Structure formats: C-alpha cells, structure tokens
PDB file of N, CA and C in Angstrom:
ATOM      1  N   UNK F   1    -102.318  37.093  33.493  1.00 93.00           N
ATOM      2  CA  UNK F   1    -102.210  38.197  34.424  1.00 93.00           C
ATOM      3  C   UNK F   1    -102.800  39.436  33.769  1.00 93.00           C
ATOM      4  N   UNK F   2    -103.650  40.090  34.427  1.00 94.00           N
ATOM      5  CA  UNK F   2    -104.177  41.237  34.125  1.00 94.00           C
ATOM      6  C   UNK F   2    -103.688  42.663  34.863  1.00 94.00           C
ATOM      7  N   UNK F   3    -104.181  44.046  34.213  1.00 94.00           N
ATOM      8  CA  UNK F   3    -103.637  44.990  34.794  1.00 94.00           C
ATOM      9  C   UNK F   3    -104.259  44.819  36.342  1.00 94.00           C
ATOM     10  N   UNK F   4    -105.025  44.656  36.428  1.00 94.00           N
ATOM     11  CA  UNK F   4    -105.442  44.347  37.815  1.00 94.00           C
ATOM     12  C   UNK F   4    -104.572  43.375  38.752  1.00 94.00           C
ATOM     13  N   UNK F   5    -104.227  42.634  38.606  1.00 95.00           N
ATOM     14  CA  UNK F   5    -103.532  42.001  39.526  1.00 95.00           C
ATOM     15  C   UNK F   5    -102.131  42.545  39.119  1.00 95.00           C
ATOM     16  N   UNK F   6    -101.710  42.629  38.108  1.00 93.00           N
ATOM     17  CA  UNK F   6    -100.525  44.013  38.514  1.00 93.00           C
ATOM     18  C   UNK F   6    -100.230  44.645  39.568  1.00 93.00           C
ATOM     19  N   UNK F   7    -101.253  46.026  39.299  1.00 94.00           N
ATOM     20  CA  UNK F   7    -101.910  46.917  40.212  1.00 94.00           C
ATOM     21  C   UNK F   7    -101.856  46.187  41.540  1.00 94.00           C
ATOM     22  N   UNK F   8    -102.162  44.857  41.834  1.00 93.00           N
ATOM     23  CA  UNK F   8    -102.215  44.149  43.301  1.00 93.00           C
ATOM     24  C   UNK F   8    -101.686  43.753  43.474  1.00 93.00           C
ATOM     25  N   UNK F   9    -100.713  43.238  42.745  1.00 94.00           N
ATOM     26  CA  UNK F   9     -99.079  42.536  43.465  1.00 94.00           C
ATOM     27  C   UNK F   9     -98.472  43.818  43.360  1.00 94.00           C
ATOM     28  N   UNK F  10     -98.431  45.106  43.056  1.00 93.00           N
ATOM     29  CA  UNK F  10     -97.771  46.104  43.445  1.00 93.00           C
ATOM     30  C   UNK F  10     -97.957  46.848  44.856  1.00 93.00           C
ATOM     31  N   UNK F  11     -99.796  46.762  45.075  1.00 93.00           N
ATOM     32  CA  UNK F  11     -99.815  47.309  46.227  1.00 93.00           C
ATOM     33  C   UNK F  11     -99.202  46.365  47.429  1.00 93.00           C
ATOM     34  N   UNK F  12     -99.337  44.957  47.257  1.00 94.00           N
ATOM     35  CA  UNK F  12     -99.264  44.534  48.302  1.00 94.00           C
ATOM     36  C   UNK F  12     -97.350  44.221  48.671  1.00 94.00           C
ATOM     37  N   UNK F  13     -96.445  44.284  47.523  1.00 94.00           N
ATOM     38  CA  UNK F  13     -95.308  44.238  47.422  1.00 94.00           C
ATOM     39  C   UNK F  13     -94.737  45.727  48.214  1.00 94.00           C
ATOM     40  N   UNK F  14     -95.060  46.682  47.327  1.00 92.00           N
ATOM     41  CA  UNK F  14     -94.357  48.114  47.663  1.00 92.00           C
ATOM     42  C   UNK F  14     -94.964  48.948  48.877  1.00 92.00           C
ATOM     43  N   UNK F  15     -96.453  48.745  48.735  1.00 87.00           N
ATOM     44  CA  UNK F  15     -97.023  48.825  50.232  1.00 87.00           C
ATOM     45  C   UNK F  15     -97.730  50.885  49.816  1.00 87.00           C
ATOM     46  N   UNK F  16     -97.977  51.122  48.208  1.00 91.00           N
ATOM     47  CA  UNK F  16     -98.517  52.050  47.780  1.00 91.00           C
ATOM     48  C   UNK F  16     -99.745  51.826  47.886  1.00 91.00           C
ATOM     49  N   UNK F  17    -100.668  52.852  47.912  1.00 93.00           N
ATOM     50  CA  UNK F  17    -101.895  52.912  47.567  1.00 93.00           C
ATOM     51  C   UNK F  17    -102.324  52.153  46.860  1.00 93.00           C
ATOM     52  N   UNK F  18    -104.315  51.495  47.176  1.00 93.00           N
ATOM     53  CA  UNK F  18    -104.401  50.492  45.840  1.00 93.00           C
ATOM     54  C   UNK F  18    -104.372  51.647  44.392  1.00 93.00           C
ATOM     55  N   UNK F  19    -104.795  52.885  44.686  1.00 95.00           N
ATOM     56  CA  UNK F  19    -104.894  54.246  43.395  1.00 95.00           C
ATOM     57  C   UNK F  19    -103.544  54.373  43.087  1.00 95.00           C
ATOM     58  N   UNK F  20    -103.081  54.815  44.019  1.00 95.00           N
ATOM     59  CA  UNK F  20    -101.304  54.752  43.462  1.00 95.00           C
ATOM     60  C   UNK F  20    -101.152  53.475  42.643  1.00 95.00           C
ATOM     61  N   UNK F  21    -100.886  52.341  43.332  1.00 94.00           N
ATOM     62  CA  UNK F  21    -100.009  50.974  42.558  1.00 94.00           C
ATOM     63  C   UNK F  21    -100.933  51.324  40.897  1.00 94.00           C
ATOM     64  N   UNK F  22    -101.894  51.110  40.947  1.00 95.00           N
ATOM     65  CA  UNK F  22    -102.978  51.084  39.290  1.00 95.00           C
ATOM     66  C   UNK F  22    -102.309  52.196  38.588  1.00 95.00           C
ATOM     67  N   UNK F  23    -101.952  53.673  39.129  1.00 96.00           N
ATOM     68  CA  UNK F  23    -101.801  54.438  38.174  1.00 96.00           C
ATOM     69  C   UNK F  23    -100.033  54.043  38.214  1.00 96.00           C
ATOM     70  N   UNK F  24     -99.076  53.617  38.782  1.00 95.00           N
ATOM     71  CA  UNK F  24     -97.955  53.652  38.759  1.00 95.00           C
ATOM     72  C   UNK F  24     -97.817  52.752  37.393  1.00 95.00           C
ATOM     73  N   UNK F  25     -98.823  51.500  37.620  1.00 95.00           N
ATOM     74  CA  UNK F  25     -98.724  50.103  36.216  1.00 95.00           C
ATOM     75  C   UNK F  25     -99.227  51.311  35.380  1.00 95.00           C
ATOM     76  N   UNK F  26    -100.314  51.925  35.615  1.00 97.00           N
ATOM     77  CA  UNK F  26    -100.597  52.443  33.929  1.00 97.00           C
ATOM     78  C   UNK F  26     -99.661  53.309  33.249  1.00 97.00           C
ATOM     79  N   UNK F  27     -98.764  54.008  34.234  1.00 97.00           N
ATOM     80  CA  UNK F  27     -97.746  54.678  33.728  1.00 97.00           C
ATOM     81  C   UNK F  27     -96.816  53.766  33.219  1.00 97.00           C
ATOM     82  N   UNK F  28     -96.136  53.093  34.003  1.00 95.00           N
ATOM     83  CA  UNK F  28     -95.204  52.057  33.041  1.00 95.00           C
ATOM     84  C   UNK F  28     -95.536  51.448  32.105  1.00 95.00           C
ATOM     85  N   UNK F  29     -96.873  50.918  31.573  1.00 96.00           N
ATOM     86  CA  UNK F  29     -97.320  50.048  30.683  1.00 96.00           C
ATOM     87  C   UNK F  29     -97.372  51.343  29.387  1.00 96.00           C
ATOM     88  N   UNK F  30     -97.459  52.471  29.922  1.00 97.00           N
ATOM     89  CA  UNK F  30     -98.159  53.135  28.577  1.00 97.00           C
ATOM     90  C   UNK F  30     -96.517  53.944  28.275  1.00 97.00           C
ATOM     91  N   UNK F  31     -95.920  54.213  28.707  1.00 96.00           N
ATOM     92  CA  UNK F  31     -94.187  54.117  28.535  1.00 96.00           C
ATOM     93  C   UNK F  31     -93.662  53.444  27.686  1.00 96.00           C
ATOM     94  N   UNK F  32     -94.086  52.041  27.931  1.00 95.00           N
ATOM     95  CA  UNK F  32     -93.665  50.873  27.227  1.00 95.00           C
ATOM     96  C   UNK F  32     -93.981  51.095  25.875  1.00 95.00           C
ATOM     97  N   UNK F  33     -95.842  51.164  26.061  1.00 95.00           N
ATOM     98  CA  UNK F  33     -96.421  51.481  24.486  1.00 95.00           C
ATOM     99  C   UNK F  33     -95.799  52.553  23.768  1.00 95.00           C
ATOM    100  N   UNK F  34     -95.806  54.081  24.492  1.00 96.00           N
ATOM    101  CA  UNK F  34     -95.301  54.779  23.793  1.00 96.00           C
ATOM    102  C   UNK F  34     -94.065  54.600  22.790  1.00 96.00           C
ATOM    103  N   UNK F  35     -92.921  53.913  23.619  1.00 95.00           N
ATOM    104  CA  UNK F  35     -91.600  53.492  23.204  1.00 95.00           C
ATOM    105  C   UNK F  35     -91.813  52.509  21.655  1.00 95.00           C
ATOM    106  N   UNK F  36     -92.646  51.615  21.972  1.00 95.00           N
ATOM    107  CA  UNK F  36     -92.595  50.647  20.888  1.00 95.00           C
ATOM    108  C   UNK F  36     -93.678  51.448  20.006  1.00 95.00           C
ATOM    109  N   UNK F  37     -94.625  52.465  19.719  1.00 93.00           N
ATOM    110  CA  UNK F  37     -95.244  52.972  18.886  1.00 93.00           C
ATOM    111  C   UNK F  37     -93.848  53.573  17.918  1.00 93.00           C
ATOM    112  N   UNK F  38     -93.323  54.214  19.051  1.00 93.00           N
ATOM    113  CA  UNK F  38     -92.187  55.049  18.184  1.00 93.00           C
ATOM    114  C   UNK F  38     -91.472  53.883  17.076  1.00 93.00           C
ATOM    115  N   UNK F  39     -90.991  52.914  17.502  1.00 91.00           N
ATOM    116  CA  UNK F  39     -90.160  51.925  16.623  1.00 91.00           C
ATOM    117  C   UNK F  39     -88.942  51.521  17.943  1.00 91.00           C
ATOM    118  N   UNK F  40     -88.802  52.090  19.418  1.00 94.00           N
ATOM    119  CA  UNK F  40     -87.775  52.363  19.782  1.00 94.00           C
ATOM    120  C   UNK F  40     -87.794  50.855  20.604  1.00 94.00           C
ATOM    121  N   UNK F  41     -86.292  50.030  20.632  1.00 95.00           N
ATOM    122  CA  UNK F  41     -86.673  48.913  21.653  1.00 95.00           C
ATOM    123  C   UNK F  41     -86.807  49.323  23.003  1.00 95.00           C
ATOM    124  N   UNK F  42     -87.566  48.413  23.745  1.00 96.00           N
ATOM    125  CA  UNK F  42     -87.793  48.161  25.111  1.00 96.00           C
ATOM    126  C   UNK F  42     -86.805  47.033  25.871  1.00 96.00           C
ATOM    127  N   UNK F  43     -86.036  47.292  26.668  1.00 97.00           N
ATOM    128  CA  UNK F  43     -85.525  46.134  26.853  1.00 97.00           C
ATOM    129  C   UNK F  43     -85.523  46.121  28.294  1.00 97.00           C
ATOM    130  N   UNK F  44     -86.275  45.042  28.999  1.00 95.00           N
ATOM    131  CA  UNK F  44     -86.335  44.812  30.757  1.00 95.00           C
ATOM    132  C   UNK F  44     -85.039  43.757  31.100  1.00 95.00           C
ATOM    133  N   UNK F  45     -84.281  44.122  31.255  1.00 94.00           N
ATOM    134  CA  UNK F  45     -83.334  43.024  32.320  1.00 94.00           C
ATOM    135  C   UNK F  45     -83.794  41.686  32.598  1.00 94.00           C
ATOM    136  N   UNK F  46     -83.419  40.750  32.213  1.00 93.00           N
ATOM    137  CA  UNK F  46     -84.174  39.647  32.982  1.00 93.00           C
ATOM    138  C   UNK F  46     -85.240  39.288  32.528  1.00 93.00           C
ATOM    139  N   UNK F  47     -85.643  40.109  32.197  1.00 95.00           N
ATOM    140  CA  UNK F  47     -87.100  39.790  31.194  1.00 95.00           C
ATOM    141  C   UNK F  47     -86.943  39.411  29.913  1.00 95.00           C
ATOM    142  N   UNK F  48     -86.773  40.567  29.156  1.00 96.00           N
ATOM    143  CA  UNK F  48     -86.862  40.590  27.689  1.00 96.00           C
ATOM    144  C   UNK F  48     -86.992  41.750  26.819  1.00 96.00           C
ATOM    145  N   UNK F  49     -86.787  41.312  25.402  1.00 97.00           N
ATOM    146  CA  UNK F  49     -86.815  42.748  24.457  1.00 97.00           C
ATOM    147  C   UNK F  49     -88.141  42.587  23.799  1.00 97.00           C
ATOM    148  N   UNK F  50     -88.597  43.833  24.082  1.00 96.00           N
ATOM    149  CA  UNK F  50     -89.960  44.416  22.402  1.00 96.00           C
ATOM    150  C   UNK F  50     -89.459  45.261  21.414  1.00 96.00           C
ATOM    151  N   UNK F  51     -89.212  44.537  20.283  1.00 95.00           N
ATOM    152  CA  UNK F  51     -88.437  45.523  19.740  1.00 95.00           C
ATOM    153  C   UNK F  51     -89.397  45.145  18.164  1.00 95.00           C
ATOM    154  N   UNK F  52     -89.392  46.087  17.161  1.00 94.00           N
ATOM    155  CA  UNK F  52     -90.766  46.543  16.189  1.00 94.00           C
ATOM    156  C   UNK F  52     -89.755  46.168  15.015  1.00 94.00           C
ATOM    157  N   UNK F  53     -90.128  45.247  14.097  1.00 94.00           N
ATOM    158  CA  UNK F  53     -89.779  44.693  12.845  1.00 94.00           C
ATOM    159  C   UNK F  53     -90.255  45.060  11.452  1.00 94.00           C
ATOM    160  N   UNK F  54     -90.148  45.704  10.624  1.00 93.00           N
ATOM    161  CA  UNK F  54     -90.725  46.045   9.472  1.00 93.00           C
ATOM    162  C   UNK F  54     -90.745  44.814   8.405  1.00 93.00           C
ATOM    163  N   UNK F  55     -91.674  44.585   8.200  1.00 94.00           N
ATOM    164  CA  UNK F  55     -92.178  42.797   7.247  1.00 94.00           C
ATOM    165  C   UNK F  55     -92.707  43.833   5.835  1.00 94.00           C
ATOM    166  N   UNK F  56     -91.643  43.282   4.804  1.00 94.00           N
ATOM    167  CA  UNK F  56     -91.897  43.887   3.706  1.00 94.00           C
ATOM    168  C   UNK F  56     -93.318  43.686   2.983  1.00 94.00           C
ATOM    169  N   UNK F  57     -93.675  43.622   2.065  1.00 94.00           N
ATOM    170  CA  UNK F  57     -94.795  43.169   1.236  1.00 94.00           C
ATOM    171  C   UNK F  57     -94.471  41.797   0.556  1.00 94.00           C
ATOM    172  N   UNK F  58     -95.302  41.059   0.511  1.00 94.00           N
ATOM    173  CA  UNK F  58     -94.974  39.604   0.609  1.00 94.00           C
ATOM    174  C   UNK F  58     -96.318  39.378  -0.316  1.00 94.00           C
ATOM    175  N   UNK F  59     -96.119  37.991  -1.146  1.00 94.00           N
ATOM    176  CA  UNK F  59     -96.851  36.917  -1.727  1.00 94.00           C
ATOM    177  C   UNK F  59     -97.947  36.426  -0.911  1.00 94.00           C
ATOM    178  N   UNK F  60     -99.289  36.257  -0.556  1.00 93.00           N
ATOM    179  CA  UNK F  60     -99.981  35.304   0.092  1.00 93.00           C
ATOM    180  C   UNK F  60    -101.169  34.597  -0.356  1.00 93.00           C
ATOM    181  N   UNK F  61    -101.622  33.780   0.004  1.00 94.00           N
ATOM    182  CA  UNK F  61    -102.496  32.677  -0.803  1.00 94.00           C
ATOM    183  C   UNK F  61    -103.674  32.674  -0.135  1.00 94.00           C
ATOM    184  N   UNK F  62    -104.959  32.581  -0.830  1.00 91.00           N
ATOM    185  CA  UNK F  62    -106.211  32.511   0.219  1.00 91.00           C
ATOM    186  C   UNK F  62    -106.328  30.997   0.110  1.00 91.00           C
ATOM    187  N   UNK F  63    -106.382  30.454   1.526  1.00 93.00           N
ATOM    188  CA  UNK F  63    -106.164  28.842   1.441  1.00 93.00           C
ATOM    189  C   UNK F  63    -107.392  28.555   1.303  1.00 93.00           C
ATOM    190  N   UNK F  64    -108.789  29.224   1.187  1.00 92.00           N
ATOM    191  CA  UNK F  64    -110.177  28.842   0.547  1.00 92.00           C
ATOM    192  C   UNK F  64    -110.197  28.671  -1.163  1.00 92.00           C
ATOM    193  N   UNK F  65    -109.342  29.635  -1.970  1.00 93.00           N
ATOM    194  CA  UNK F  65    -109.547  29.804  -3.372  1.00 93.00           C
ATOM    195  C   UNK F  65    -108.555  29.500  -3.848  1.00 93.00           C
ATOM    196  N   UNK F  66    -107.036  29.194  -2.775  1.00 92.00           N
ATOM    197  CA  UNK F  66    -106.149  29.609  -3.480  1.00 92.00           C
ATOM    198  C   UNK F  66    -105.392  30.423  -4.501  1.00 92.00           C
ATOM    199  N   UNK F  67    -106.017  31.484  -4.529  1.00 94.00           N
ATOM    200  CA  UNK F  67    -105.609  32.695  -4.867  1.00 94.00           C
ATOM    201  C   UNK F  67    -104.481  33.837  -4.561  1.00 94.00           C
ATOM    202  N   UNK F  68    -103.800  34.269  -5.025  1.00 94.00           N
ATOM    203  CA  UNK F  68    -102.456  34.885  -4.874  1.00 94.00           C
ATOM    204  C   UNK F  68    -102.619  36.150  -4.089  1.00 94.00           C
ATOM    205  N   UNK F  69    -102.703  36.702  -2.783  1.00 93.00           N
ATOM    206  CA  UNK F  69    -103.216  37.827  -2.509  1.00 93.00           C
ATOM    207  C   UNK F  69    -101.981  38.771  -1.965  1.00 93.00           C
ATOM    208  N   UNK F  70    -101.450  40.046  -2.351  1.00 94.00           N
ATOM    209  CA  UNK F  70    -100.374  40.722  -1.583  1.00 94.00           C
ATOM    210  C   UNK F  70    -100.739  41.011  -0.091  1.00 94.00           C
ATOM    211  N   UNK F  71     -99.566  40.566   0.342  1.00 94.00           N
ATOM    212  CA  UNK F  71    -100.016  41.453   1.685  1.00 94.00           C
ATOM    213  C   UNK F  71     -99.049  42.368   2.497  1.00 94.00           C
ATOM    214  N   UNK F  72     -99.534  43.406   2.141  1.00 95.00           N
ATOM    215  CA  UNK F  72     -98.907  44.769   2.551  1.00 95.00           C
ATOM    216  C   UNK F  72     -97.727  44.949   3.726  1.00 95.00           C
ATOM    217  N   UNK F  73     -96.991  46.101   3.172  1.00 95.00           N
ATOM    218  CA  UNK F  73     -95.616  45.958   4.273  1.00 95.00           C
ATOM    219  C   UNK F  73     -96.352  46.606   5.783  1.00 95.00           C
ATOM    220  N   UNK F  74     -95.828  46.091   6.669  1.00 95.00           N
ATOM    221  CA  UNK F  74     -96.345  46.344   8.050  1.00 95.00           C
ATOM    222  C   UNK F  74     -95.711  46.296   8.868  1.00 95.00           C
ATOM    223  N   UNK F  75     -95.741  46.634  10.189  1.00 94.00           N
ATOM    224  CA  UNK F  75     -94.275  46.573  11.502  1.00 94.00           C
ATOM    225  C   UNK F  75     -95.261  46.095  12.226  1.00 94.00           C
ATOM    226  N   UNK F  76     -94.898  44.807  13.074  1.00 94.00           N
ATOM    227  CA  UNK F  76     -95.108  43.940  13.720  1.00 94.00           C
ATOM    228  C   UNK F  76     -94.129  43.517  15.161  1.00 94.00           C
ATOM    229  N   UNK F  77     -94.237  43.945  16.176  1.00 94.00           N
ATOM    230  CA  UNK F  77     -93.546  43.729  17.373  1.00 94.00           C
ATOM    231  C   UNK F  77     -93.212  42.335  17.427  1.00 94.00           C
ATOM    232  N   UNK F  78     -92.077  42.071  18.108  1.00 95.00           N
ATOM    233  CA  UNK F  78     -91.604  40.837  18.636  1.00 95.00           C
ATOM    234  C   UNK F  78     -90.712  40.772  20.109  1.00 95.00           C
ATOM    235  N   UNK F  79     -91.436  39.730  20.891  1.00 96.00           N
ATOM    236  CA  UNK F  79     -90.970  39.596  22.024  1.00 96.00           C
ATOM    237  C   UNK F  79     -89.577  38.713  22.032  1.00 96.00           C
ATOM    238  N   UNK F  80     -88.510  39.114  22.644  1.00 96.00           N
ATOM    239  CA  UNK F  80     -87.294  37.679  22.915  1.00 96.00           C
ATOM    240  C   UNK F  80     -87.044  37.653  24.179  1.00 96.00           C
ATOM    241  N   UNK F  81     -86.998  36.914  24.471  1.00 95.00           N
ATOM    242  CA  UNK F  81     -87.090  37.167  26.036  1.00 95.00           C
ATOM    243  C   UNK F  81     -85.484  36.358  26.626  1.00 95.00           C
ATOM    244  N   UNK F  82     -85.568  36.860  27.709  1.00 95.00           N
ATOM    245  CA  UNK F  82     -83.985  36.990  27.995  1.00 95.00           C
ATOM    246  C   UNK F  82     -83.269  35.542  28.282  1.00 95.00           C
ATOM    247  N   UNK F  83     -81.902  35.340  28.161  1.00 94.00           N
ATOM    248  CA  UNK F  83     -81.567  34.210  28.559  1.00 94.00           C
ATOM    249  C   UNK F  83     -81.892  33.737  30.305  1.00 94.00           C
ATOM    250  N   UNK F  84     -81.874  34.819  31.033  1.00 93.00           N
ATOM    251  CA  UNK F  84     -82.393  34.467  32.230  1.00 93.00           C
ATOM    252  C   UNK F  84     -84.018  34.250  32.641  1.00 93.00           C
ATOM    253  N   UNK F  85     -84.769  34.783  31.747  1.00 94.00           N
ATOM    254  CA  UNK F  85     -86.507  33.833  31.688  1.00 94.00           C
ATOM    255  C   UNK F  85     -86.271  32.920  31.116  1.00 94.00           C
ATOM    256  N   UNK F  86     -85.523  32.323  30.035  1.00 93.00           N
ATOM    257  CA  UNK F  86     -85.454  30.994  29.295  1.00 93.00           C
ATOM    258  C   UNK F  86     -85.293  30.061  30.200  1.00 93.00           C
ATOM    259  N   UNK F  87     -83.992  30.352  31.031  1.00 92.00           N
ATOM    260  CA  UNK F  87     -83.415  29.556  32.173  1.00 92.00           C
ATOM    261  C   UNK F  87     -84.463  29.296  33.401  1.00 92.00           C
ATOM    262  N   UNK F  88     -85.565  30.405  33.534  1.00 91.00           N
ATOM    263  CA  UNK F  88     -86.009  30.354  34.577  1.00 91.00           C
ATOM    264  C   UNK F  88     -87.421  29.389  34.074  1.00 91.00           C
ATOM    265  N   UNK F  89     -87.692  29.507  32.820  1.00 91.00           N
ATOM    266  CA  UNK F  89     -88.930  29.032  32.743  1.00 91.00           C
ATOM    267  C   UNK F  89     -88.150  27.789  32.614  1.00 91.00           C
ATOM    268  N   UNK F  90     -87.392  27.249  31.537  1.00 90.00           N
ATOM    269  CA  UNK F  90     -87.124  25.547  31.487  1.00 90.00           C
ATOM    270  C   UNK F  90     -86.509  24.947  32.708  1.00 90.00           C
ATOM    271  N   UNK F  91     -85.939  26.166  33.870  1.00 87.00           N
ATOM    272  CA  UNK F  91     -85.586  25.202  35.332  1.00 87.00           C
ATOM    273  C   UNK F  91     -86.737  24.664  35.933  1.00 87.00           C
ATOM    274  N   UNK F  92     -88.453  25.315  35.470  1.00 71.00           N
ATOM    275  CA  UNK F  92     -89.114  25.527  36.385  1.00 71.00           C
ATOM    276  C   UNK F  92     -90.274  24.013  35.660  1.00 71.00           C
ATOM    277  N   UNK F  93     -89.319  23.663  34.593  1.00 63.00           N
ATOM    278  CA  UNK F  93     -90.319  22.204  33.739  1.00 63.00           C
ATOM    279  C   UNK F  93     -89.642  21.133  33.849  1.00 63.00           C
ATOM    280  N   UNK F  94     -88.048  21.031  35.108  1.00 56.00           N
ATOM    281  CA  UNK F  94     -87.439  19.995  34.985  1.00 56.00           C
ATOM    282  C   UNK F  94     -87.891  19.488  36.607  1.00 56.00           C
ATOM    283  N   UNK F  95     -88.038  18.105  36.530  1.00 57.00           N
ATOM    284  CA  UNK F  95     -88.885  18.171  38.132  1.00 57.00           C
ATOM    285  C   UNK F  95     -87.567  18.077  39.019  1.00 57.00           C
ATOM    286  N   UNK F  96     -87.781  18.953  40.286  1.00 55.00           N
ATOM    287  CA  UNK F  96     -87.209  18.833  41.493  1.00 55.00           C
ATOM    288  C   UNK F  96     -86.139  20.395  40.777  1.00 55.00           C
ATOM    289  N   UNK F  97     -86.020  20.542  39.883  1.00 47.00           N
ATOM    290  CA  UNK F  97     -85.345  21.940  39.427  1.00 47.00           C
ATOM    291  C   UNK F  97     -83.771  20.841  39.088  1.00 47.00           C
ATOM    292  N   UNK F  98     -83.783  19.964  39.381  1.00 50.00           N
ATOM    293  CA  UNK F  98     -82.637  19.310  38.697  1.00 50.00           C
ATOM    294  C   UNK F  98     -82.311  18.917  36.928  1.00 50.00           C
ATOM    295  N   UNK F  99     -80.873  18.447  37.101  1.00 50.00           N
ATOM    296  CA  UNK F  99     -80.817  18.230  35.721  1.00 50.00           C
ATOM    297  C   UNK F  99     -81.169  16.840  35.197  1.00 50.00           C
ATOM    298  N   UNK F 100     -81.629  16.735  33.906  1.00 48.00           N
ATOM    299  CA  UNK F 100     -82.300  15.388  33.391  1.00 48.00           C
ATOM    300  C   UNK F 100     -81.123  13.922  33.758  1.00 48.00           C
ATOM    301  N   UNK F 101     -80.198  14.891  33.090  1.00 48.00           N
ATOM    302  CA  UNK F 101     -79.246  13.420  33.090  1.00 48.00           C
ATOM    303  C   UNK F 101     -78.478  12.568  34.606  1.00 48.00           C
ATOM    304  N   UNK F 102     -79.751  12.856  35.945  1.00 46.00           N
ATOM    305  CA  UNK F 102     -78.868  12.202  36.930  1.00 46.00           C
ATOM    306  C   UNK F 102     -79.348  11.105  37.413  1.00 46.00           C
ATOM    307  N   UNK F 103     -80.063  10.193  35.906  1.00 42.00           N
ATOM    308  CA  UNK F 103     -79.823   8.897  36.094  1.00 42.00           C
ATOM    309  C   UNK F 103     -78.717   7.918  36.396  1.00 42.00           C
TER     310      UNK F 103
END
C-alpha cells in the first residue's frame, strides 16, 4: 500500500476531497514520523506500537574476511503489532476463519 492509495481509500471512505484526503495522510504520517524521530512511542489501537530502541555498540564480523568489525550504538524502530492484528491476520490464514482442530 502506498501513500496514494491511502489518500484513496480516504477519499472514497470519508467522502473529502481527493487534495484534502492526500494532505490529511500526509499530516498523519508525518505526526507519526515526527513522534518516533523524537524517541516518543506511537501506539494505534488495534494496530500496533512504533516505539525507538537504542542497540548499544556491539561485536560484528565481515562474513567476506571474517574480520572483527564494531558496530556503532544506534536507535532503530520496532514495530509490535497488537494482539488484535495478530488475531486478525492468523484468523484470516485459517480456511473458512474456523478453528484447526474441528476434525
């Protein structure tokens, strides 16, 4: 999914402008960014958390030379996504939305 079809399942959902729906996603999307630049979590209901991890400086190996190379401390985002997308995505890989065991 792209910002574009965003932008188009918004217009055609909320019934805004196609200029409106585009700038409404770019406002929320860049909200989002702002939030997680800061370090601050994001958390959507139902969705999921972005929340920014600090990964210390660590040991690493060049798997061409094998050579010992540091690699620098860095903050790295991570998505978890909610128990209700978990539920929704693995209801949506069991066929008929039923449960396995009604052999």
């Amino acid at each position: 999914m792209t910002r574009a079809d965003l932008s188009e399942a918004v217009y055609q959902k909320v019934g805004l402008s196609r200029t409106e729906s585009a700038e409404l996603v770019e406002l929320v999307l860049q909200e989002i960014s702002d939030c997680i630049v800061r370090g601050e979590p994001v958390k959507l209901s139902s969705f999921g958390s972005f929340i920014v991890r600090a990964k210390g400086e660590r040991i690493g190996r060049n798997p061409k030379t094998g050579e010992e190379v540091p690699i620098a401390p860095r903050r790295v985002m991570v998505f978890k996504p909610s128990n209700v997308l978990k539920q929704r995505i693995n209801g949506s890989l069991v066929p008929n939305g039923g449960d396995e065991d009604d052999d």
